[in-house]
Coordinates of C-alpha atoms in Angstrom, one line a residue:
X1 CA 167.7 95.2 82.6
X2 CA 164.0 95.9 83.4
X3 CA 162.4 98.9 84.1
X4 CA 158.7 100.5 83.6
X5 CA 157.3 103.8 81.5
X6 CA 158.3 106.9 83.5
X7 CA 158.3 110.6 82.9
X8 CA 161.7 110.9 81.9
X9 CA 161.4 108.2 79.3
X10 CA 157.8 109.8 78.3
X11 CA 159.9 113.0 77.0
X12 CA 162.5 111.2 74.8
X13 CA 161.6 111.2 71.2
X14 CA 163.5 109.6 68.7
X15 CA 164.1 112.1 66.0
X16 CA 166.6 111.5 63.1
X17 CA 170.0 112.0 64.2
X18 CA 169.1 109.9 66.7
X19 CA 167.6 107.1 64.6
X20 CA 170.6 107.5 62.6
X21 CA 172.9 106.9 65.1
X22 CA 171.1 103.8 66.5
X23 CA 171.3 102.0 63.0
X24 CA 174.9 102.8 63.1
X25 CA 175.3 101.2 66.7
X26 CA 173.4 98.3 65.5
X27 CA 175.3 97.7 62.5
X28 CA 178.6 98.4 64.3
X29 CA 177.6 96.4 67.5
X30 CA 178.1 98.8 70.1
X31 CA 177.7 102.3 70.7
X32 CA 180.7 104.6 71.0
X33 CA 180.8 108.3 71.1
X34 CA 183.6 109.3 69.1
X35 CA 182.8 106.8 66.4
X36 CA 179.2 107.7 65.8
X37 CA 180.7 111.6 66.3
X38 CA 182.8 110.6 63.1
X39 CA 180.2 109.1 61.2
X40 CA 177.3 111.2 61.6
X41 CA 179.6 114.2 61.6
X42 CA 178.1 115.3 65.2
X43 CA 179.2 117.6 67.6
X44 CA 179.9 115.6 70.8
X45 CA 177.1 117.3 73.1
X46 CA 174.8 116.5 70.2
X47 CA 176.1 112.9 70.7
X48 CA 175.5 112.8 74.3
X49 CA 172.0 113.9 73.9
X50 CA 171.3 111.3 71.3
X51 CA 172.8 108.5 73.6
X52 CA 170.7 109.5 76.3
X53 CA 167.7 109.5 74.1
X54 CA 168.6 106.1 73.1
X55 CA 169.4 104.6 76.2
X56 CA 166.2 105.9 78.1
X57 CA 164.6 104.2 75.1
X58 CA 165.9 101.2 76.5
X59 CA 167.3 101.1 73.0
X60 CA 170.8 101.1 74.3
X61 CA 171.3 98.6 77.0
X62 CA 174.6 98.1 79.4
X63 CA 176.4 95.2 77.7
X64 CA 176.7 91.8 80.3
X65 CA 180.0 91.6 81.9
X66 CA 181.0 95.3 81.1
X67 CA 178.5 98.0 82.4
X68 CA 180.8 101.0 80.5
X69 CA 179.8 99.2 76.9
X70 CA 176.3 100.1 75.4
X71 CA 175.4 97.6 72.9
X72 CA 171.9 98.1 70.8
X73 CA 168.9 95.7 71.7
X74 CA 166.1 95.1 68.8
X75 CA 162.7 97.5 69.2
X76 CA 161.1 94.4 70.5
X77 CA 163.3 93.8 73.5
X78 CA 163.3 98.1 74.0
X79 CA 159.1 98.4 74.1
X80 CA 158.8 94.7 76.1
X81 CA 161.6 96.4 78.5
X82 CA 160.0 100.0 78.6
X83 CA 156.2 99.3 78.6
X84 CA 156.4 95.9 79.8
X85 CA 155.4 97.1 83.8
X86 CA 152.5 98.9 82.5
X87 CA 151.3 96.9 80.2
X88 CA 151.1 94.4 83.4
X89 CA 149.4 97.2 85.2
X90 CA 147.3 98.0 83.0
X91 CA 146.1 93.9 82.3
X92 CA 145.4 93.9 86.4
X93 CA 143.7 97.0 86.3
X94 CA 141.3 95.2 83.6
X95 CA 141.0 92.3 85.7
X96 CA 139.9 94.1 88.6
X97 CA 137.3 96.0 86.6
X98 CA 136.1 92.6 85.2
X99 CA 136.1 90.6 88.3
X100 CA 134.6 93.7 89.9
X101 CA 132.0 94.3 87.2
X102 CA 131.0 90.6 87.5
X103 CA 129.8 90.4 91.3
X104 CA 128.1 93.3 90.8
X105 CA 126.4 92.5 87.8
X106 CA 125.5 88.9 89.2
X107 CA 123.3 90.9 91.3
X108 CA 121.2 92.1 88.3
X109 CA 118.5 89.3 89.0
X110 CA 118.5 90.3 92.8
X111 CA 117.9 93.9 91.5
X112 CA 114.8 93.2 89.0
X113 CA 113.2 90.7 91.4
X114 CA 113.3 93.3 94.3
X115 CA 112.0 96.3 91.8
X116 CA 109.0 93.7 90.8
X117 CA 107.8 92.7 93.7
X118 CA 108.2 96.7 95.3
X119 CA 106.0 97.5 92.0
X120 CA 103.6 94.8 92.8
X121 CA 103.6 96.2 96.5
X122 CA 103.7 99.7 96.1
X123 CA 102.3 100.5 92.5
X124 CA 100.3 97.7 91.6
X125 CA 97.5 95.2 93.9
X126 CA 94.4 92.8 92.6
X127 CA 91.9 92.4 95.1
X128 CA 89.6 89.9 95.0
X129 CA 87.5 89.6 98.5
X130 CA 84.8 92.4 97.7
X131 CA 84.6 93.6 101.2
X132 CA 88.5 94.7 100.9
X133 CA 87.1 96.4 98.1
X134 CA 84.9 98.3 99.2
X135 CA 87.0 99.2 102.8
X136 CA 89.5 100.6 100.3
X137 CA 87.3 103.0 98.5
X138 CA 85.9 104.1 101.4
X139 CA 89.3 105.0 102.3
X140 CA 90.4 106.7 99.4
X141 CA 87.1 108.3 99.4
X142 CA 87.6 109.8 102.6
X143 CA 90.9 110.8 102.3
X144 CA 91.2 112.0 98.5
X145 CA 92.4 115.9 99.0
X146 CA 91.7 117.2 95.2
X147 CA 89.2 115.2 92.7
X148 CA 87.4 112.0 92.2
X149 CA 86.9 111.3 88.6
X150 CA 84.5 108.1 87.8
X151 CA 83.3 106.3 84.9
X152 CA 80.2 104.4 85.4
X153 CA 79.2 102.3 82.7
X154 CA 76.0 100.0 81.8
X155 CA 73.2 102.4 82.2
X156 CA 70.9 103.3 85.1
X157 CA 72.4 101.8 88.4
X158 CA 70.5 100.4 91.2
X159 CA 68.4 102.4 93.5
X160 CA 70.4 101.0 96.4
X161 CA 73.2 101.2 95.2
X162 CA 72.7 105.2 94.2
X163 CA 71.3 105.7 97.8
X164 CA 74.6 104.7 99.4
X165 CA 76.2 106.7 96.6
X166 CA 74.5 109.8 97.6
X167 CA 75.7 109.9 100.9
X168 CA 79.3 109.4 100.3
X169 CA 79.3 111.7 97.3
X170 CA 77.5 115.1 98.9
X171 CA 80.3 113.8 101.9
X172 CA 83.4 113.3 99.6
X173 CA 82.0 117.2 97.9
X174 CA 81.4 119.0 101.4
X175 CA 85.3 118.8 101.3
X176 CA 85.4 120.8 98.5
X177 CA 86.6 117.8 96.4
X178 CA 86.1 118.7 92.4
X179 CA 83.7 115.6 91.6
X180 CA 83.2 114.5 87.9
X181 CA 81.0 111.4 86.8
X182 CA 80.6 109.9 83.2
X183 CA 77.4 107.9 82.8
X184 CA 76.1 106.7 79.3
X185 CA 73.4 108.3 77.8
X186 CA 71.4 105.4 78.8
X187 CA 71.0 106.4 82.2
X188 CA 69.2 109.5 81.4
X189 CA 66.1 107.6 81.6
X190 CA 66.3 106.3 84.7
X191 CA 64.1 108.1 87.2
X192 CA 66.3 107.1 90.4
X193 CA 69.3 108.0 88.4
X194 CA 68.2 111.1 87.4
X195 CA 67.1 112.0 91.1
X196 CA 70.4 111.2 92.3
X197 CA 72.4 113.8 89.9
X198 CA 70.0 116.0 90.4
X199 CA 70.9 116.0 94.4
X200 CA 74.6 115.9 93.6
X201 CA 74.3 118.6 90.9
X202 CA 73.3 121.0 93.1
X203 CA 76.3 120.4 95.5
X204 CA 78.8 121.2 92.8
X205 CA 79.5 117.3 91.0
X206 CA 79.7 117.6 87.7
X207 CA 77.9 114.4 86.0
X208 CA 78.2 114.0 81.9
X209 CA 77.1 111.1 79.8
X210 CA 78.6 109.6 76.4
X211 CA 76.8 107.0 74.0
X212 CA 79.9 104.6 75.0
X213 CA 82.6 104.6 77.5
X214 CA 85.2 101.4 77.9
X215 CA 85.2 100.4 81.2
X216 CA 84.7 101.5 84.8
X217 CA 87.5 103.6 86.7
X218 CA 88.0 106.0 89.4
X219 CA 90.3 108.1 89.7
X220 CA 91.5 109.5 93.1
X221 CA 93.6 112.7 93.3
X222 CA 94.9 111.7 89.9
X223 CA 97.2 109.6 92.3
X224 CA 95.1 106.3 92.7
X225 CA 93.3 104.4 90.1
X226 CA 90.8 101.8 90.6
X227 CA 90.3 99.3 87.6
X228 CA 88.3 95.9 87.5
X229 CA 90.6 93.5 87.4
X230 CA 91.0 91.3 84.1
X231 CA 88.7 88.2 84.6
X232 CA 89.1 84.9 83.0
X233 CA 87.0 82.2 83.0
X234 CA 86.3 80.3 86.4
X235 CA 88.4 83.6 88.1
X236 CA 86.8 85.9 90.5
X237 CA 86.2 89.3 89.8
X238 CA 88.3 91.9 91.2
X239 CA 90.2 95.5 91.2
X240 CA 93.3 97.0 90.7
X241 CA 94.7 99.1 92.6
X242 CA 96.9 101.3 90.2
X243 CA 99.7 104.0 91.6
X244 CA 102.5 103.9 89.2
X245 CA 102.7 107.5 87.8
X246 CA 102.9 106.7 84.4
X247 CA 99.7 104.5 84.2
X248 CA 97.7 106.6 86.5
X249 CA 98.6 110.0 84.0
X250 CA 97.7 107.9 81.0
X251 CA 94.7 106.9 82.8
X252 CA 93.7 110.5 83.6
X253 CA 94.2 111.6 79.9
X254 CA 91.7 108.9 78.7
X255 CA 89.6 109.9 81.1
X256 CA 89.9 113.9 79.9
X257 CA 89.6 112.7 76.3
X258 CA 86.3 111.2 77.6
X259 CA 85.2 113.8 79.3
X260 CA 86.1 116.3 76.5
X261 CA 83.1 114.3 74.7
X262 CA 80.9 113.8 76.8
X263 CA 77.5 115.7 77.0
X264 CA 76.5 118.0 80.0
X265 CA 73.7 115.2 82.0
X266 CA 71.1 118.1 83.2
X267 CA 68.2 116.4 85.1
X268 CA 65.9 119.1 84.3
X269 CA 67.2 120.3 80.5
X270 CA 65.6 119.0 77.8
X271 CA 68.3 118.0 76.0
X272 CA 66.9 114.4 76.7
X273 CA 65.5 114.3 73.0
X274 CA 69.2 115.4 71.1
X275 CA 70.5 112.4 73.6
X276 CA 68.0 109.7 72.4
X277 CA 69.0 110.9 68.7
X278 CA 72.6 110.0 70.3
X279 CA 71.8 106.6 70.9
X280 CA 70.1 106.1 67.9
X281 CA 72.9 107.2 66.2
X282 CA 75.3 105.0 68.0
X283 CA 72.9 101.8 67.4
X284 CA 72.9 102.4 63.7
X285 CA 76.7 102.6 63.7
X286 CA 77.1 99.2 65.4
X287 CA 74.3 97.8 63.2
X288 CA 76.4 99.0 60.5
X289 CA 79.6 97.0 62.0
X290 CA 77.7 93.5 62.0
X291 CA 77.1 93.7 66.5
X292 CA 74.2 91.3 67.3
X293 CA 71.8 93.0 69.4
X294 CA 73.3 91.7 72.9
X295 CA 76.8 93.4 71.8
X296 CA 74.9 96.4 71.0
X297 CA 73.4 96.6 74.3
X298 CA 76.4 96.0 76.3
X299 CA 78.5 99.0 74.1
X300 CA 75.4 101.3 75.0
X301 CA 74.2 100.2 78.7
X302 CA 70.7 99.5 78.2
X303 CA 69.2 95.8 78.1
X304 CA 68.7 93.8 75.6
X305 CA 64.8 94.3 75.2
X306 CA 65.4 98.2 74.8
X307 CA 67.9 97.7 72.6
X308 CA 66.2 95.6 70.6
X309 CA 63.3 97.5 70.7
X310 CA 65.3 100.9 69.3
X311 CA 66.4 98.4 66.5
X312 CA 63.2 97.1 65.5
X313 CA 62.3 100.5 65.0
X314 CA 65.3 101.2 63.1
X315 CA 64.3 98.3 61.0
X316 CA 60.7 99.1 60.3
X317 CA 61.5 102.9 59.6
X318 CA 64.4 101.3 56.9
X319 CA 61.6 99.1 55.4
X320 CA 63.8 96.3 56.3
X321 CA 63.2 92.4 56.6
X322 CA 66.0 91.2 58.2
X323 CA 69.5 93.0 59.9
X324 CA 71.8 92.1 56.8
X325 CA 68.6 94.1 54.6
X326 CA 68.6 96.5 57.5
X327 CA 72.5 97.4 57.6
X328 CA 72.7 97.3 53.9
X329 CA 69.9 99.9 53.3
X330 CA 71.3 102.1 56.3
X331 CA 74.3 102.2 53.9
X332 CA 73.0 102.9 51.2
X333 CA 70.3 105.5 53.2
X334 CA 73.1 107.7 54.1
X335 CA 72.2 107.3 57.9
X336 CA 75.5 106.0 58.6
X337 CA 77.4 109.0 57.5
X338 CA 74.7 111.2 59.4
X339 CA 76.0 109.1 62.4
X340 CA 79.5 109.8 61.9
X341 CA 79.3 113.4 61.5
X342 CA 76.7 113.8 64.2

């Protein structure tokens, strides 16, 4: 006989008297009412309940070749006979969830192809062809809604360069765009770059300059990010085009932190002089850290002849020979730690 887990067999628990009587049955070979009544001393409703328990345990099975006898079966042959259709359910339920779980995860490298290339489409592009370039700022430019943060780095920039500048900035502000721009101190001294912030002060954009910055960026609507593209050798120079949320807000925050640092650039103020004490302090610092002069001049955006000229007077006010004399006695002057804390 065969049958599967139901709800009446779900309720039958085998409790003593009934355990009893079973061990009885098996050692007597058969199950019989009034001779488990007389062993156990049970009432015989008591023994009809235990056979019932019994037999929807399938612990008491209909003997072969006489349905009336109940003859005992071992636990084995009761569980396979009671569990045995579930158990089978239960192994092709499994199946299905792996052969389901399979197909679907098959499509895992479908799934992390498609999400690169959408990034690549949507969040991330490298342009190379200059003129694409420049068509795309001037698109963003036009249509930024909120702000257009910039970092500018390498000193004064060229007068042409600050004349088409001019024009798309007082454009990009007569929207009411908030405009901020972070030069180096470098470009303080430049007379066409001075003349430019000057014109684009006075319309609202807010221009700052720090001793060093790391790299150019602008930032439109703290949405878009432009970046130059990493270069390698024989490879044409380029931008990305950054859009992924994450990136641009950790773009933004560097940008901030830069900001935050940065020193108000006031055409007219005469801050110049505490600026030029900036950049002296910043060339005694990378004197101090072993940069030749044309590392030095890159960090601070001037050229090398300046820079070397700011070091030579470095040098002769240190009473020094050579740069290993001259970083040793700015050490030892206490000049470096008036850098630092400056």
């Amino acid at each position: 006989m065969s049958g599967s887990l139901n709800s009446d067999s779900e309720f039958a628990e085998l409790d003593d008297a009934s355990a009893a009587a079973y061990g009885h049955a098996v050692e007597y070979g058969r199950f019989e009412d009034e001779d488990v009544a007389k062993r156990l001393s049970l009432s015989a409703p008591e023994v009809t309940r235990i056979r019932q328990v019994l037999t929807m345990l399938r612990l008491l099975q209909p003997m072969p070749g006489n349905p009336a006898a109940l003859v005992p079966v071992g636990p084995d042959v009761a569980a396979a006979d009671l569990v045995g259709s579930a158990e089978r359910q239960i192994r092709d339920l499994q199946q299905a969830v792996t052969d389901v779980r399979g197909r679907l995860m098959s499509l895992t490298p479908v799934y992390f192809e498609g999400r690169r290339l959408r990034n690549r489409l949507e969040a991330f592009d490298v342009i190379t062809d200059p003129d694409t370039i420049q068509s795309m700022l001037d698109h963003l430019g036009g249509t930024c809604r909120h702000s257009m943060y910039t970092v500018q780095p390498g000193g004064a920039r060229p007068g042409n360069i600050l004349d088409a500048a001019r024009k798309a900035t007082l454009g990009i502000r007569g929207r009411g765009v908030d405009i901020r721009t972070i030069y180096q101190h470098t470009a303080r001294s430049d007379l066409a770059t001075r003349a430019y912030v000057r014109d684009v002060t006075e319309a609202g954009v807010e221009v700052r300059t720090a001793d060093q910055v790391i790299d150019r960026m602008m930032i439109y609507d703290r949405e878009t990010v432009f970046l130059p593209a990493h270069q390698g050798p024989g490879e044409i120079p380029g931008a990305a085009i950054v859009r992924e949320p994450t990136l641009v807000a950790f773009v933004c925050a560097v940008f901030d932190h830069l900001w935050d640092g940065a020193t108000p650039f006031v055409p007219e103020s005469a801050k110049a002089p505490a600026t030029a004490d900036g950049i002296r302090r910043s060339i005694i610092r990378l004197m101090a850290k072993g940069y030749k002069d044309e590392m030095v001049a890159r960090r601070l955006g001037m050229s090398v002849r300046t820079c070397r000229r700011h070091i030579s007077e470095i040098t002769e006010e240190l009473e020094a020979t050579s740069r290993f004399q001259a970083g040793f006695n700015v050490a030892m002057s206490g000049m470096l730690d008036a850098a630092e804390e400056a």
